[in-house]
Short mmCIF file of C-alpha atoms in Angstrom, two decimals:
data_model
loop_
_atom_site.label_atom_id
_atom_site.label_comp_id
_atom_site.label_asym_id
_atom_site.label_seq_id
_atom_site.Cartn_x
_atom_site.Cartn_y
_atom_site.Cartn_z
CA MET A 301 132.97 79.06 85.51
CA SER A 302 133.62 80.04 89.13
CA SER A 303 133.85 76.93 91.33
CA SER A 304 132.07 78.67 94.24
CA LEU A 305 129.18 79.79 92.04
CA LEU A 306 129.00 76.35 90.45
CA LEU A 307 128.79 74.83 93.93
CA VAL A 308 125.82 77.03 94.82
CA ILE A 309 124.05 76.28 91.54
CA VAL A 310 124.28 72.48 91.80
CA THR A 311 123.76 71.97 95.55
CA VAL A 312 119.99 72.50 95.85
CA PRO A 313 118.94 70.48 92.78
CA ALA A 314 121.49 67.79 93.65
CA VAL A 315 120.06 67.37 97.16
CA LEU A 316 116.49 67.24 95.80
CA SER A 317 117.52 64.66 93.22
CA ILE A 318 119.25 62.44 95.75
CA LEU A 319 116.21 62.58 98.04
CA GLY A 320 113.89 61.76 95.13
CA CYS A 321 116.04 58.82 94.04
CA LEU A 322 116.27 57.51 97.60
CA PHE A 323 112.48 57.62 97.87
CA ILE A 324 112.19 55.45 94.74
CA VAL A 325 114.90 53.04 95.90
CA ILE A 326 113.42 52.67 99.40
CA SER A 327 109.92 52.17 97.98
CA PHE A 328 111.22 49.48 95.64
CA ILE A 329 112.90 47.65 98.52
CA MET A 330 109.96 48.05 100.90
CA PHE A 331 107.08 46.89 98.71
CA ARG A 332 106.93 43.48 97.07
CA GLY A 333 104.49 44.70 94.41
CA ARG A 334 107.10 47.05 93.02
CA ARG A 335 109.87 44.46 93.05
CA GLU A 336 107.69 42.07 91.05
CA ASN A 337 106.73 44.64 88.41
CA PRO A 338 109.19 44.71 85.44
CA LEU A 339 108.51 48.40 84.76
CA GLN A 340 109.14 49.28 88.39
CA SER A 341 112.44 47.40 88.18
CA ILE A 342 113.43 49.68 85.30
CA ILE A 343 112.36 52.73 87.33
CA PHE A 344 114.56 51.43 90.16
CA CYS A 345 117.49 51.30 87.71
CA ILE A 346 116.70 54.83 86.53
CA ALA A 347 116.94 55.99 90.16
CA LEU A 348 120.28 54.20 90.67
CA ALA A 349 121.68 55.68 87.46
CA ASP A 350 120.50 59.17 88.45
CA MET A 351 122.12 58.86 91.90
CA GLY A 352 125.40 57.79 90.29
CA HIS A 353 125.09 60.70 87.88
CA ILE A 354 124.51 63.26 90.65
CA LEU A 355 127.23 61.93 92.95
CA SER A 356 129.90 61.58 90.27
CA PHE A 357 129.28 65.18 89.20
CA SER A 358 128.88 66.84 92.59
CA ILE A 359 131.23 65.07 95.05
CA PRO A 360 134.42 66.47 93.42
CA LEU A 361 132.99 69.97 93.84
CA TYR A 362 133.01 69.45 97.61
CA PHE A 363 136.09 67.24 97.83
CA PRO A 364 138.49 68.20 95.01
CA LEU A 365 140.14 65.21 93.36
CA GLN A 366 143.85 64.79 92.87
CA PRO A 367 144.95 65.38 89.26
CA ASP A 368 145.77 61.70 88.80
CA LEU A 369 142.12 60.84 89.58
CA CYS A 370 140.75 63.13 86.87
CA GLU A 371 140.26 60.28 84.40
CA ALA A 372 138.54 58.19 87.08
CA GLN A 373 135.97 60.93 87.61
CA GLY A 374 135.50 61.31 83.87
CA PHE A 375 134.91 57.57 83.59
CA LEU A 376 132.26 57.59 86.36
CA ILE A 377 130.48 60.62 84.92
CA GLU A 378 130.34 59.12 81.43
CA LEU A 379 129.18 55.78 82.82
CA PHE A 380 126.31 57.12 84.92
CA VAL A 381 125.29 59.96 82.58
CA VAL A 382 124.79 57.50 79.73
CA CYS A 383 123.02 55.10 82.12
CA SER A 384 120.64 57.87 83.18
CA TRP A 385 119.80 58.47 79.52
CA ILE A 386 119.54 54.87 78.35
CA TRP A 387 117.26 53.50 81.10
CA PRO A 388 114.32 55.85 80.31
CA GLY A 389 114.61 54.68 76.71
CA LEU A 390 114.46 51.06 77.85
CA TYR A 391 111.41 51.94 79.95
CA ALA A 392 109.70 53.29 76.84
CA ILE A 393 110.57 50.15 74.86
CA ARG A 394 109.26 47.91 77.67
CA LEU A 395 106.04 49.93 77.74
CA TYR A 396 105.70 49.57 73.99
CA LEU A 397 106.35 45.82 73.90
CA SER A 398 104.00 45.00 76.76
CA ASN A 399 101.12 47.24 75.71
CA LEU A 400 101.10 47.15 71.93
CA HIS A 401 102.56 43.68 71.31
CA ASP A 402 101.77 41.75 74.52
CA ILE A 403 105.39 40.61 74.85
CA PRO A 404 105.97 39.65 78.51
CA ALA A 405 109.09 40.47 80.49
CA THR A 406 110.58 36.97 80.50
CA PRO A 407 113.84 36.31 82.37
CA ARG A 408 115.67 36.41 79.03
CA VAL A 409 114.16 39.80 78.15
CA THR A 410 115.02 41.09 81.62
CA VAL A 411 118.65 39.97 81.33
CA THR A 412 118.91 41.55 77.87
CA THR A 413 117.49 44.80 79.23
CA HIS A 414 120.11 44.94 81.99
CA VAL A 415 122.93 44.04 79.62
CA VAL A 416 121.94 46.95 77.36
CA GLY A 417 121.19 49.34 80.24
CA TRP A 418 124.46 48.82 82.11
CA GLY A 419 126.68 47.28 79.43
CA THR A 420 126.37 49.98 76.75
CA PRO A 421 127.42 52.81 79.10
CA LEU A 422 130.28 50.66 80.42
CA ILE A 423 131.56 50.06 76.87
CA LEU A 424 131.34 53.77 76.01
CA ALA A 425 133.03 54.86 79.25
CA THR A 426 135.81 52.27 78.84
CA THR A 427 136.38 53.26 75.19
CA CYS A 428 136.83 56.90 76.22
CA TRP A 429 139.30 55.81 78.92
CA VAL A 430 141.33 53.68 76.50
CA PHE A 431 141.67 56.60 74.08
CA HIS A 432 142.42 59.11 76.87
CA LEU A 433 139.44 61.34 76.07
CA TYR A 434 138.86 62.43 79.68
CA GLY A 435 140.25 65.70 80.96
CA PRO A 436 139.35 69.07 82.48
CA ALA A 437 135.88 70.20 81.44
CA GLY A 438 134.77 73.24 83.41
CA GLY A 439 134.38 72.52 87.11
CA TRP A 440 135.05 68.78 86.83
CA CYS A 441 136.75 66.14 84.71
CA TYR A 442 134.74 64.69 81.87
CA LEU A 443 135.12 64.37 78.10
CA THR A 444 137.64 67.12 77.57
CA ASP A 445 136.59 70.56 76.35
CA LYS A 446 139.44 70.38 73.84
CA LYS A 447 137.45 67.93 71.72
CA PRO A 448 133.87 69.26 71.62
CA LEU A 449 132.87 67.09 68.65
CA VAL A 450 133.96 63.92 70.48
CA ARG A 451 132.05 65.08 73.54
CA LEU A 452 128.94 65.59 71.42
CA LEU A 453 129.19 62.23 69.63
CA LEU A 454 130.12 60.05 72.63
CA GLY A 455 127.92 61.77 75.17
CA ASP A 456 125.02 63.90 74.07
CA ASP A 457 124.06 61.88 71.00
CA VAL A 458 122.82 59.19 73.42
CA VAL A 459 120.22 61.50 74.96
CA VAL A 460 119.04 62.53 71.49
CA ILE A 461 118.66 58.89 70.39
CA THR A 462 116.88 58.01 73.64
CA PHE A 463 114.53 60.97 73.28
CA LEU A 464 113.65 59.97 69.72
CA ILE A 465 112.90 56.41 70.89
CA GLU A 466 110.64 57.73 73.66
CA LEU A 467 108.92 60.13 71.25
CA ILE A 468 108.16 57.39 68.71
CA VAL A 469 106.95 54.95 71.37
CA PHE A 470 104.68 57.44 73.10
CA ILE A 471 103.18 58.64 69.81
CA LYS A 472 102.34 55.02 68.99
CA ILE A 473 100.71 54.53 72.40
CA VAL A 474 98.67 57.73 72.06
CA LEU A 475 97.50 56.64 68.60
CA PHE A 476 96.61 53.25 70.07
CA LEU A 477 94.51 54.92 72.76
CA ARG A 478 92.73 57.11 70.24
CA GLY A 479 91.88 54.10 68.12
CA SER A 480 90.86 51.85 71.00
CA GLY A 481 87.14 52.30 70.40
CA LEU A 482 86.55 53.98 73.77
CA ARG A 483 85.63 57.41 72.50
CA GLY A 484 81.99 57.06 73.43
CA PHE A 485 82.74 56.80 77.14
CA THR A 486 83.42 60.13 78.81
CA THR A 487 85.20 58.60 81.82
CA LEU A 488 87.51 56.54 79.64
CA GLN A 489 88.14 59.52 77.38
CA ALA A 490 89.30 61.45 80.43
CA GLN A 491 91.55 58.57 81.45
CA ASN A 492 93.08 58.43 77.97
CA ARG A 493 93.80 62.14 78.24
CA ALA A 494 95.41 61.51 81.64
CA VAL A 495 97.69 58.85 80.12
CA THR A 496 98.59 61.23 77.30
CA ARG A 497 99.52 63.92 79.83
CA ARG A 498 101.71 61.45 81.71
CA LEU A 499 103.48 60.38 78.53
CA SER A 500 104.07 64.04 77.73
CA MET A 501 105.76 64.42 81.13
CA TYR A 502 108.10 61.53 80.27
CA LEU A 503 109.24 63.54 77.24
CA LEU A 504 109.51 66.80 79.16
CA VAL A 505 112.27 65.53 81.48
CA PRO A 506 114.98 64.93 78.82
CA VAL A 507 114.07 68.17 77.03
CA LEU A 508 114.19 70.26 80.21
CA CYS A 509 117.15 68.58 81.93
CA ASN A 510 119.36 67.46 79.02
CA GLY A 511 118.41 69.70 76.12
CA TRP A 512 120.59 72.52 77.45
CA ALA A 513 123.64 70.26 77.58
CA VAL A 514 123.13 69.28 73.94
CA ALA A 515 122.78 72.96 72.99
CA ASP A 516 126.00 73.75 74.88
CA ARG A 517 127.90 70.98 73.05
CA VAL A 518 126.58 72.09 69.65
CA TYR A 519 127.62 75.66 70.42
CA GLY A 520 131.11 74.40 71.35
CA VAL A 521 131.41 72.57 68.03
CA ILE A 522 130.27 75.61 66.00
CA TYR A 523 132.32 78.12 68.00
CA PRO A 524 135.41 76.29 69.34
CA GLY A 525 137.01 77.88 72.38
CA GLN A 526 134.04 80.14 73.11
CA GLN A 527 131.71 79.76 76.08
CA LEU A 528 128.27 81.06 76.96
CA VAL A 529 128.40 81.45 80.73
CA TRP A 530 124.62 81.56 81.20
CA LEU A 531 124.24 78.39 79.12
CA GLU A 532 126.85 76.55 81.18
CA TYR A 533 125.20 77.59 84.45
CA THR A 534 121.78 76.52 83.16
CA THR A 535 123.20 73.20 81.97
CA ALA A 536 124.83 72.50 85.34
CA CYS A 537 121.71 73.36 87.34
CA LEU A 538 119.17 71.47 85.24
CA ALA A 539 121.40 68.42 84.82
CA MET A 540 121.33 68.08 88.61
CA CYS A 541 117.51 68.18 88.52
CA THR A 542 117.29 64.97 86.49
CA GLY A 543 116.95 62.62 89.47
CA PHE A 544 114.26 64.72 91.11
CA MET A 545 112.27 65.10 87.89
CA ASN A 546 112.50 61.40 87.06
CA ALA A 547 111.39 60.52 90.60
CA LEU A 548 108.31 62.71 90.19
CA VAL A 549 107.41 61.56 86.69
CA TYR A 550 108.30 57.86 86.81
CA GLY A 551 108.15 56.98 90.46
CA THR A 552 104.92 58.40 91.87
CA ASP A 553 101.52 56.81 91.30
CA THR A 554 98.41 55.90 93.27
CA SER A 555 99.55 52.37 94.06
CA LEU A 556 102.70 53.73 95.71
CA TRP A 557 100.88 56.38 97.75
CA ARG A 558 98.32 53.77 98.76
CA ALA A 559 101.08 51.42 99.90
CA TRP A 560 102.77 54.12 101.98
CA SER A 561 99.41 55.21 103.42
CA THR A 562 98.67 51.63 104.42
CA LEU A 563 102.13 51.22 105.93
CA LEU A 564 101.82 54.46 107.90
CA GLY A 565 98.26 53.72 108.98
CA LYS A 566 96.69 56.53 106.98
CA ASN A 567 93.28 56.22 105.36
CA THR A 568 93.63 58.87 102.70
CA ILE A 569 95.77 59.27 99.61
CA LEU A 570 97.25 62.73 99.35
CA SER A 571 98.60 62.32 95.82
CA PRO A 572 96.38 63.54 92.97
CA VAL A 573 98.11 61.22 90.51
CA LYS A 574 95.67 58.67 89.12
CA ILE A 575 97.93 56.66 86.84
CA SER A 576 100.28 53.86 87.77
CA HIS A 577 102.76 51.94 85.68
CA ASN A 578 100.85 48.94 84.50
CA ASN A 579 98.20 48.34 81.88
CA ILE A 580 96.40 50.45 79.31
CA LYS A 581 93.33 48.31 79.94
CA HIS A 582 90.82 49.99 82.25
CA THR A 583 90.29 48.41 85.62
CA THR A 584 89.12 49.06 89.17
CA ALA A 585 91.82 46.87 90.69
CA HIS A 586 93.89 48.21 93.55
CA ASP A 587 97.20 47.09 94.95
CA ASP A 588 98.21 48.01 98.48
CA ASP A 589 101.68 46.56 98.07
CA GLY A 590 103.07 49.39 95.99
CA GLY A 591 102.85 47.77 92.58
CA ASP A 592 100.61 45.97 90.12
CA GLU A 593 100.51 42.53 88.57
CA HIS A 594 101.41 43.42 85.00
CA ASP A 595 104.11 45.45 83.31
CA LYS A 596 101.78 47.81 81.50
CA LEU A 597 100.37 51.28 81.98
CA LEU A 598 97.36 50.76 84.24
CA ILE A 599 94.69 53.39 84.61
CA HIS A 600 92.96 53.03 87.97
CA VAL A 601 89.31 54.05 88.18
CA ASP A 602 89.79 55.16 91.76
CA ALA A 603 86.92 55.85 94.10
CA ASP A 604 89.00 57.29 96.91
#
């Protein structure tokens, strides 16, 4: 893959992703309501992981690393790539526990979540370093192209496992909504459909942004030494879109737009999104501090 063409392909989505992640991070810091919401804390970690992912991939394209730093870049890419895959899975699990089992985000649960979210990628990245699995891999250093099966098992299997967890959790939530006894109310039916659409968007991000990478690795295992140039370009471009897509899907909701509108002295909400990350229960409660009281998927019956 030509380094100049690769640079062009990744620059635009990388910039969009960094801006999207920064918006989530700044919103989390600015508004107390988001800092106090366990789900928003996970979204904050998703944004941090995505920024690390984008920077570890793209910086060496602009500032080439010395050969002796190749393993260091591979370590950082593996660390943040796995983080960016694991945290959405933890978000899905938190959503499931709080909505379907009423298990609160206690300090112990929060610590466990962070240990899994940051510790698992660190263990995987360190293991690859110990066994010298990092090396040249296209336009950067990552799990070496010489061992495609290892790259598939230690990298892309994580996104597949995470996607399956999200798929199972969201199917359970949709089934819960359908069996909630609210079918006779047209407004609530519409809100349930809105939640279902949002959950579908959660699943779309890993399929759109990471599915190509998995396909590329599988192709490398089946046909060692062969490359599909169009598939590699597509993988590079869409992988850089992950931060931007996650910012749109996870980070934007009415409570956030309301908080920014209040802060900026605006009286209208420009966002059409009507779902925020809180409680499946239906409510007319608003929060002008950028977050909500619970850690469930809240549907606002907004009058604005």
